[in-house]
Amino acid sequence: MILIIDDDIAVRTSLHLLLENEGYETIEADTPESAINRVQQHDLSLIILDLNFSIETSGKEGMELLQRIKKIAPSIPVILITGWGTIDLAVRGMKLGASDFINKPWENSHLLQSVETLLDLKEKKKEQHSRKQLDNLYNFQHIIGEDPKMLALLEAIGRVADTDASVLIMGESGTGKELIAEAIHQNSKRRNKPFVKVNLGGISTSLFESEMFGHVRGSFTDARFDRIGRFEMANKGTIFLDEIGDLDASSQVKLLRVLQDRTYEVLGSSRTKTVDVRVVCATNRNLEEMVARGTFREDLLYRINLITVKLPALRERPKDIPHLVDFFLKNMKEIYNRPALSVTKDAAKWLQQLPLPGNIRQLKNLVERTVLVSRGDELDVDDFRTQYDQMPMKKETMQLPGVGLLTLEEVEVEMIKRAMAYHKNKIAKAAVALGLTRSALYRRLEKYNLPYDETSD
């Protein structure tokens, strides 16, 4: 049962008819006190709460009522609606426990999508399955891992995949965030619709609107043809926004609007378009720290992280390393036509002891390099050790400066210089070693005025 709380009978009636037509049972309340009575007397699944009950438009009454409701029934999801919405109001509501914030007049499809998502999430029960059981329930064939941390993560994404909840995937570089995003899409109701990947770290500020929302011919210099944006490409499907922590402040504002209202304008056109997408984001940065520093918008963080999953680093699940090595070898047997490839037990144990700061990406690189260089088909400890010692970044040899001796910017500059020198100014290789995209490395080289050869790649 859904409780609709609004002092305007026209709004209550409109919401009642909309929800009833979708098969939902509703009850109504027009004052804070009657709303509290309904919460105490009925078994509710969800609440839609208006923030204003008088001429005042500050939302104060609604916020106070939200706090009272959360004390009585903390597990019931609440959608806030208001005709006087502000960014600050949305953030305050989310901090107090609201699950979503929708402005009046609302888009029916958007509101119904939010209702369905929150009800689905509420009904999903937490269970513990073995890896075999998970594989029978979901399509996780490309994700390797049997460590309890990975099983818990797969359990979590399996539960939320079939909803339209926004998901934020956090984890170090090389942990497989893109694979998790693809698994969420493949196990969702949108699996037969587009899955569009966007590396936000590789899009410059000047091209952000054109890349994301498209442009019409003549909208700017060199715009010779109409261009379809990434959001339009992903319509009805899933859009994966990778490296969202690299987004600059002005682009964050533009992204927030489309995530908030599901509307956008093509560059050079005044016509507003609507979009229906499931949003999955990923980052290797601590967004909460960035919010505290003022480099990432708090309202955008609340909009993208209805569900947050954190990928464990490879060093936190060493028992999965032999499984990953076997998976890589299986592929390399076919790629390099070496069907007899194998790894000794000693080598497998030795690989489990490595810190591997580059995670799965570094492990795959190490295995592939060893396969390519080794003459024999049975790979032993010495084969891997030789290649590992040649890697540019090994955690056990990393010496960090004392606190106060260098700023983060100075450390970043020094690491970029070392990576470029080691890889003889090869941008692509240096970028991989630093855990960056080529575009992100180019931006840093320009930012710090570091020399590079544009023809080196």
Coordinates of N, CA and C in Angstrom, one line a residue, residues 235-403:
N235 N 19.0 5.3 -24.9 CA 17.6 5.4 -24.5 C 16.9 4.0 -24.4
K236 N 16.2 3.8 -23.4 CA 15.6 2.5 -23.0 C 16.6 1.4 -22.5
G237 N 17.8 1.8 -22.5 CA 18.9 0.8 -22.1 C 19.6 1.3 -20.9
T238 N 20.9 1.1 -20.8 CA 21.8 1.5 -19.7 C 22.9 2.3 -20.2
I239 N 23.2 3.4 -19.4 CA 24.4 4.2 -19.7 C 25.4 4.0 -18.6
F240 N 26.6 3.7 -19.0 CA 27.7 3.5 -18.0 C 28.6 4.6 -18.0
L241 N 28.6 5.4 -16.9 CA 29.5 6.6 -16.8 C 30.7 6.3 -16.0
D242 N 31.8 5.9 -16.7 CA 33.0 5.6 -16.0 C 33.8 6.8 -15.7
E243 N 34.6 6.7 -14.6 CA 35.5 7.8 -14.2 C 34.7 9.1 -13.9
I244 N 33.6 8.9 -13.2 CA 32.7 10.1 -13.0 C 33.4 11.1 -12.0
G245 N 34.4 10.6 -11.2 CA 35.1 11.5 -10.4 C 36.0 12.5 -11.1
D246 N 36.2 12.2 -12.4 CA 37.1 13.1 -13.2 C 36.3 14.3 -13.8
L247 N 35.0 14.3 -13.6 CA 34.2 15.3 -14.3 C 34.3 16.7 -13.6
D248 N 34.5 17.7 -14.5 CA 34.7 19.1 -13.9 C 33.4 19.6 -13.5
A249 N 33.5 20.8 -12.7 CA 32.3 21.3 -12.1 C 31.2 21.7 -13.1
S250 N 31.5 22.3 -14.2 CA 30.4 22.8 -15.1 C 29.7 21.6 -15.7
S251 N 30.5 20.5 -16.0 CA 29.9 19.3 -16.6 C 29.0 18.6 -15.6
Q252 N 29.4 18.6 -14.3 CA 28.6 18.0 -13.3 C 27.2 18.6 -13.3
V253 N 27.1 19.9 -13.4 CA 25.8 20.6 -13.4 C 25.0 20.1 -14.6
K254 N 25.6 20.0 -15.7 CA 24.8 19.6 -16.9 C 24.4 18.1 -16.8
L255 N 25.2 17.3 -16.2 CA 24.9 15.9 -16.0 C 23.7 15.8 -15.0
L256 N 23.8 16.6 -13.9 CA 22.8 16.5 -12.9 C 21.4 16.7 -13.4
R257 N 21.3 17.7 -14.4 CA 19.9 18.0 -14.9 C 19.3 16.8 -15.6
V258 N 20.1 16.1 -16.4 CA 19.5 15.0 -17.1 C 19.2 13.8 -16.2
L259 N 20.0 13.7 -15.1 CA 19.7 12.6 -14.2 C 18.5 12.9 -13.3
Q260 N 18.4 14.2 -13.0 CA 17.3 14.7 -12.1 C 15.9 14.6 -12.9
D261 N 15.9 15.2 -14.0 CA 14.6 15.4 -14.7 C 14.4 14.5 -15.9
R262 N 15.5 13.7 -16.3 CA 15.4 12.8 -17.5 C 15.1 13.7 -18.7
T263 N 15.6 14.9 -18.8 CA 15.4 15.8 -19.9 C 16.7 16.4 -20.3
Y264 N 16.9 16.8 -21.6 CA 18.1 17.4 -22.0 C 17.8 18.1 -23.3
E265 N 18.7 19.0 -23.7 CA 18.6 19.7 -25.0 C 19.8 19.4 -25.9
V266 N 19.5 19.1 -27.1 CA 20.6 18.9 -28.1 C 21.3 20.2 -28.3
L267 N 22.6 20.3 -28.3 CA 23.4 21.5 -28.5 C 23.0 22.1 -29.9
G268 N 22.5 23.4 -29.8 CA 22.1 24.1 -31.0 C 20.6 24.0 -31.3
S269 N 19.9 23.3 -30.4 CA 18.4 23.1 -30.5 C 17.8 23.6 -29.2
S270 N 16.6 24.2 -29.4 CA 15.9 24.6 -28.2 C 14.8 23.6 -27.7
R271 N 14.7 22.5 -28.5 CA 13.7 21.5 -28.2 C 14.2 20.6 -27.1
T272 N 13.4 20.4 -26.1 CA 13.7 19.5 -25.0 C 13.4 18.1 -25.3
K273 N 14.3 17.2 -25.0 CA 14.1 15.7 -25.3 C 14.0 15.0 -23.9
T274 N 13.3 13.9 -23.9 CA 13.2 13.1 -22.6 C 14.0 11.8 -22.9
V275 N 14.5 11.2 -21.9 CA 15.3 10.0 -22.0 C 14.9 9.0 -20.9
D276 N 14.9 7.8 -21.2 CA 14.6 6.7 -20.3 C 15.8 5.8 -20.2
V277 N 16.7 6.0 -19.2 CA 17.9 5.2 -19.1 C 18.1 4.7 -17.6
R278 N 18.8 3.6 -17.5 CA 19.3 3.2 -16.2 C 20.8 3.7 -16.2
V279 N 21.1 4.3 -15.0 CA 22.4 4.9 -14.9 C 23.3 4.1 -14.0
V280 N 24.5 3.7 -14.5 CA 25.5 3.0 -13.6 C 26.8 3.9 -13.8
C281 N 27.3 4.2 -12.6 CA 28.6 5.0 -12.6 C 29.7 4.3 -11.9
A282 N 30.9 4.7 -12.2 CA 32.1 4.0 -11.6 C 33.2 5.1 -11.4
T283 N 34.0 4.8 -10.3 CA 35.1 5.7 -10.0 C 36.1 5.0 -9.1
N284 N 37.3 5.4 -9.2 CA 38.4 4.9 -8.3 C 38.7 6.0 -7.3
R285 N 37.9 7.0 -7.2 CA 38.1 8.1 -6.3 C 37.1 8.0 -5.1
N286 N 37.5 8.7 -4.0 CA 36.6 8.8 -2.9 C 35.7 10.0 -3.1
L287 N 34.5 9.8 -3.5 CA 33.6 10.9 -3.9 C 33.2 11.7 -2.6
E288 N 33.1 11.0 -1.5 CA 32.7 11.8 -0.3 C 33.8 12.7 0.2
E289 N 35.0 12.3 0.0 CA 36.1 13.3 0.3 C 36.1 14.4 -0.7
M290 N 35.8 14.1 -2.0 CA 35.7 15.2 -3.0 C 34.6 16.2 -2.7
V291 N 33.4 15.7 -2.2 CA 32.3 16.5 -1.8 C 32.8 17.4 -0.6
A292 N 33.5 16.9 0.3 CA 34.0 17.7 1.5 C 34.9 18.8 1.0
R293 N 35.7 18.5 -0.1 CA 36.7 19.5 -0.6 C 36.0 20.5 -1.5
G294 N 34.8 20.2 -1.9 CA 34.1 21.0 -2.8 C 34.4 20.8 -4.3
T295 N 34.9 19.6 -4.6 CA 35.3 19.3 -6.0 C 34.3 18.4 -6.7
F296 N 33.3 17.9 -5.9 CA 32.2 17.1 -6.5 C 30.9 17.5 -5.8
R297 N 29.9 17.6 -6.6 CA 28.6 18.1 -6.1 C 27.9 17.1 -5.2
E298 N 27.5 17.5 -4.1 CA 26.8 16.6 -3.2 C 25.5 16.1 -3.7
D299 N 24.7 17.0 -4.4 CA 23.5 16.6 -5.0 C 23.6 15.5 -6.1
L300 N 24.7 15.7 -6.8 CA 25.0 14.7 -7.9 C 25.4 13.3 -7.3
L301 N 26.1 13.4 -6.2 CA 26.5 12.1 -5.5 C 25.2 11.4 -5.0
Y302 N 24.3 12.1 -4.4 CA 23.0 11.5 -4.0 C 22.2 11.0 -5.1
R303 N 22.3 11.6 -6.3 CA 21.5 11.2 -7.4 C 22.1 9.9 -8.0
I304 N 23.4 9.6 -7.9 CA 24.0 8.4 -8.6 C 24.2 7.2 -7.7
N305 N 24.0 7.4 -6.4 CA 24.4 6.3 -5.5 C 23.2 5.8 -4.7
L306 N 22.1 5.5 -5.3 CA 21.0 4.9 -4.6 C 21.5 3.5 -4.1
I307 N 22.3 2.9 -4.9 CA 23.0 1.6 -4.5 C 24.5 1.8 -4.7
T308 N 25.3 1.5 -3.7 CA 26.7 1.6 -3.9 C 27.4 0.2 -3.7
V309 N 28.2 -0.2 -4.6 CA 28.9 -1.4 -4.4 C 30.4 -1.1 -4.5
K310 N 31.2 -1.8 -3.7 CA 32.7 -1.5 -3.6 C 33.4 -2.8 -4.0
L311 N 34.1 -2.7 -5.1 CA 34.9 -3.9 -5.6 C 36.1 -4.1 -4.7
P312 N 36.4 -5.3 -4.2 CA 37.6 -5.5 -3.4 C 38.8 -5.5 -4.3
A313 N 39.9 -5.0 -3.7 CA 41.2 -5.0 -4.5 C 41.6 -6.5 -4.5
L314 N 42.5 -6.8 -5.5 CA 42.9 -8.2 -5.7 C 43.7 -8.7 -4.5
R315 N 44.4 -7.9 -3.8 CA 45.2 -8.3 -2.6 C 44.3 -8.7 -1.5
E316 N 43.0 -8.3 -1.6 CA 42.0 -8.6 -0.5 C 41.3 -9.9 -0.8
R317 N 41.6 -10.5 -2.0 CA 41.0 -11.8 -2.3 C 42.0 -12.7 -3.0
P318 N 43.2 -13.0 -2.4 CA 44.3 -13.7 -3.1 C 43.9 -15.1 -3.6
K319 N 42.9 -15.7 -2.9 CA 42.5 -17.1 -3.4 C 41.9 -17.1 -4.8
D320 N 41.5 -15.9 -5.2 CA 40.9 -15.8 -6.6 C 42.0 -15.7 -7.7
I321 N 43.2 -15.4 -7.3 CA 44.3 -15.2 -8.2 C 44.5 -16.5 -9.1
P322 N 44.6 -17.7 -8.5 CA 44.8 -18.9 -9.4 C 43.6 -19.0 -10.4
H323 N 42.4 -18.7 -10.0 CA 41.2 -18.8 -10.9 C 41.4 -17.8 -12.0
L324 N 41.8 -16.6 -11.7 CA 42.0 -15.6 -12.8 C 43.1 -16.0 -13.7
V325 N 44.2 -16.6 -13.2 CA 45.3 -17.0 -14.0 C 44.9 -18.1 -15.0
D326 N 44.1 -19.0 -14.5 CA 43.6 -20.1 -15.3 C 42.7 -19.6 -16.4
F327 N 41.9 -18.6 -16.1 CA 41.0 -17.9 -17.0 C 41.8 -17.2 -18.1
F328 N 42.8 -16.5 -17.7 CA 43.7 -15.8 -18.7 C 44.4 -16.8 -19.6
L329 N 44.9 -17.9 -19.0 CA 45.6 -18.9 -19.8 C 44.7 -19.6 -20.8
K330 N 43.5 -19.8 -20.4 CA 42.5 -20.5 -21.3 C 42.4 -19.7 -22.6
N331 N 42.3 -18.3 -22.4 CA 42.1 -17.5 -23.6 C 43.4 -17.4 -24.4
M332 N 44.6 -17.4 -23.7 CA 45.9 -17.2 -24.4 C 46.3 -18.5 -25.1
K333 N 45.8 -19.7 -24.7 CA 46.0 -20.9 -25.4 C 45.5 -20.8 -26.8
E334 N 44.3 -20.2 -26.9 CA 43.7 -20.0 -28.3 C 44.3 -18.9 -29.0
I335 N 44.5 -17.7 -28.3 CA 45.1 -16.6 -29.0 C 46.5 -16.8 -29.6
Y336 N 47.3 -17.5 -28.8 CA 48.7 -17.7 -29.2 C 49.0 -19.1 -29.7
N337 N 47.9 -19.9 -29.9 CA 48.0 -21.3 -30.4 C 49.0 -22.1 -29.6
R338 N 48.9 -22.0 -28.2 CA 49.8 -22.8 -27.4 C 48.9 -23.6 -26.4
P339 N 48.3 -24.7 -26.9 CA 47.3 -25.5 -26.1 C 47.9 -26.1 -24.8
A340 N 49.2 -26.3 -24.7 CA 49.8 -27.0 -23.6 C 50.2 -26.0 -22.5
L341 N 49.9 -24.7 -22.5 CA 50.2 -23.8 -21.5 C 49.7 -24.2 -20.1
S342 N 50.5 -24.1 -19.1 CA 50.1 -24.4 -17.7 C 51.0 -23.6 -16.7
V343 N 50.5 -23.6 -15.5 CA 51.2 -22.9 -14.4 C 51.5 -23.8 -13.3
T344 N 52.7 -23.9 -12.8 CA 53.0 -24.8 -11.7 C 52.4 -24.3 -10.4
K345 N 52.2 -25.3 -9.5 CA 51.6 -24.9 -8.2 C 52.4 -23.9 -7.4
D346 N 53.7 -24.0 -7.5 CA 54.6 -23.1 -6.8 C 54.4 -21.7 -7.4
A347 N 54.3 -21.6 -8.7 CA 54.1 -20.3 -9.4 C 52.7 -19.7 -9.0
A348 N 51.7 -20.5 -8.9 CA 50.4 -20.0 -8.5 C 50.4 -19.5 -7.0
K349 N 51.2 -20.2 -6.2 CA 51.3 -19.7 -4.8 C 52.1 -18.4 -4.7
W350 N 53.1 -18.3 -5.6 CA 54.0 -17.1 -5.6 C 53.2 -15.9 -6.0
L351 N 52.3 -16.1 -7.1 CA 51.5 -15.0 -7.6 C 50.5 -14.5 -6.5
Q352 N 50.1 -15.4 -5.6 CA 49.1 -15.0 -4.6 C 49.8 -14.1 -3.6
Q353 N 51.1 -14.1 -3.5 CA 51.8 -13.3 -2.5 C 52.1 -11.9 -3.0
L354 N 51.9 -11.6 -4.3 CA 52.2 -10.3 -4.8 C 51.1 -9.2 -4.4
P355 N 51.6 -8.0 -4.2 CA 50.6 -6.9 -3.8 C 49.8 -6.5 -5.0
L356 N 50.3 -6.5 -6.2 CA 49.6 -6.2 -7.4 C 48.7 -4.9 -7.3
P357 N 49.3 -3.7 -7.1 CA 48.6 -2.5 -7.0 C 47.7 -2.2 -8.2
G358 N 48.1 -2.8 -9.4 CA 47.3 -2.6 -10.6 C 46.1 -3.6 -10.7
N359 N 46.0 -4.5 -9.7 CA 44.9 -5.4 -9.6 C 44.8 -6.4 -10.8
I360 N 43.6 -6.7 -11.3 CA 43.4 -7.7 -12.3 C 44.1 -7.3 -13.6
R361 N 44.0 -6.0 -13.9 CA 44.7 -5.5 -15.1 C 46.2 -5.8 -15.1
Q362 N 46.8 -5.6 -13.9 CA 48.3 -5.9 -13.8 C 48.5 -7.3 -13.8
L363 N 47.7 -8.2 -13.2 CA 47.9 -9.6 -13.2 C 47.8 -10.1 -14.7
K364 N 46.8 -9.7 -15.4 CA 46.6 -10.1 -16.8 C 47.8 -9.7 -17.6
N365 N 48.3 -8.5 -17.4 CA 49.5 -8.0 -18.1 C 50.7 -8.9 -17.8
L366 N 50.9 -9.2 -16.5 CA 52.0 -10.1 -16.1 C 51.9 -11.5 -16.7
V367 N 50.7 -12.1 -16.7 CA 50.6 -13.4 -17.3 C 50.9 -13.4 -18.8
E368 N 50.3 -12.4 -19.5 CA 50.5 -12.3 -20.9 C 51.9 -12.1 -21.3
R369 N 52.6 -11.2 -20.6 CA 54.0 -11.0 -20.9 C 54.9 -12.2 -20.7
T370 N 54.5 -12.9 -19.6 CA 55.3 -14.2 -19.3 C 55.0 -15.2 -20.4
V371 N 53.8 -15.3 -20.8 CA 53.5 -16.3 -21.9 C 54.2 -15.9 -23.2
L372 N 54.3 -14.7 -23.5 CA 54.9 -14.3 -24.7 C 56.5 -14.5 -24.7
V373 N 57.1 -14.2 -23.5 CA 58.5 -14.3 -23.4 C 59.0 -15.7 -23.2
S374 N 58.3 -16.5 -22.4 CA 58.7 -17.8 -22.0 C 58.7 -18.8 -23.2
R375 N 59.8 -19.6 -23.3 CA 59.9 -20.6 -24.4 C 59.1 -21.8 -24.1
G376 N 59.1 -22.2 -22.8 CA 58.4 -23.4 -22.4 C 56.9 -23.2 -22.2
D377 N 56.2 -24.2 -22.1 CA 54.7 -24.1 -21.9 C 54.3 -24.2 -20.5
E378 N 55.2 -24.7 -19.6 CA 55.0 -24.8 -18.2 C 55.6 -23.6 -17.5
L379 N 54.8 -22.7 -17.0 CA 55.3 -21.5 -16.4 C 55.6 -21.6 -15.0
D380 N 56.8 -21.3 -14.5 CA 57.2 -21.5 -13.1 C 57.5 -20.1 -12.5
V381 N 57.9 -20.1 -11.2 CA 58.1 -18.9 -10.5 C 59.1 -18.0 -11.2
D382 N 60.2 -18.5 -11.6 CA 61.3 -17.7 -12.2 C 60.7 -17.0 -13.5
D383 N 59.9 -17.7 -14.2 CA 59.3 -17.0 -15.4 C 58.5 -15.8 -15.1
F384 N 57.7 -15.9 -14.1 CA 56.9 -14.8 -13.7 C 57.7 -13.7 -13.0
R385 N 58.7 -14.1 -12.1 CA 59.5 -13.2 -11.4 C 60.3 -12.3 -12.3
T386 N 60.8 -12.8 -13.4 CA 61.6 -12.0 -14.3 C 60.7 -10.9 -14.9
Q387 N 59.5 -11.2 -15.3 CA 58.6 -10.2 -15.9 C 58.1 -9.2 -14.9
Y388 N 57.9 -9.7 -13.7 CA 57.4 -8.9 -12.6 C 58.4 -7.8 -12.2
D389 N 59.7 -8.2 -12.2 CA 60.7 -7.3 -11.8 C 60.9 -6.2 -12.8
Q390 N 60.4 -6.4 -14.0 CA 60.6 -5.4 -15.0 C 59.4 -4.4 -15.0
M391 N 58.4 -4.7 -14.2 CA 57.2 -3.8 -14.2 C 57.5 -2.5 -13.5
P392 N 57.0 -1.4 -14.0 CA 57.4 0.0 -13.5 C 56.9 0.3 -12.2
M393 N 55.8 -0.4 -11.7 CA 55.3 0.0 -10.4 C 55.1 -1.3 -9.5
K394 N 55.8 -1.4 -8.5 CA 55.7 -2.6 -7.6 C 55.5 -2.0 -6.2
K395 N 54.5 -2.4 -5.5 CA 54.2 -1.7 -4.2 C 55.3 -1.9 -3.2
E396 N 56.0 -3.0 -3.2 CA 56.9 -3.2 -2.2 C 58.1 -2.3 -2.3
T397 N 58.4 -1.7 -3.5 CA 59.5 -0.9 -3.7 C 59.1 0.6 -3.7
M398 N 57.8 0.9 -3.5 CA 57.3 2.2 -3.5 C 57.7 3.0 -2.3
Q399 N 58.4 4.1 -2.4 CA 58.8 4.9 -1.3 C 58.0 6.3 -1.4
L400 N 57.2 6.5 -0.4 CA 56.4 7.7 -0.4 C 57.1 8.8 0.4
P401 N 57.0 10.1 -0.1 CA 57.7 11.1 0.7 C 57.0 11.4 2.0
G402 N 57.7 11.9 3.0 CA 57.1 12.2 4.3 C 56.0 13.3 4.2
V403 N 55.1 13.2 5.1 CA 54.0 14.2 5.1 C 54.5 15.6 5.2

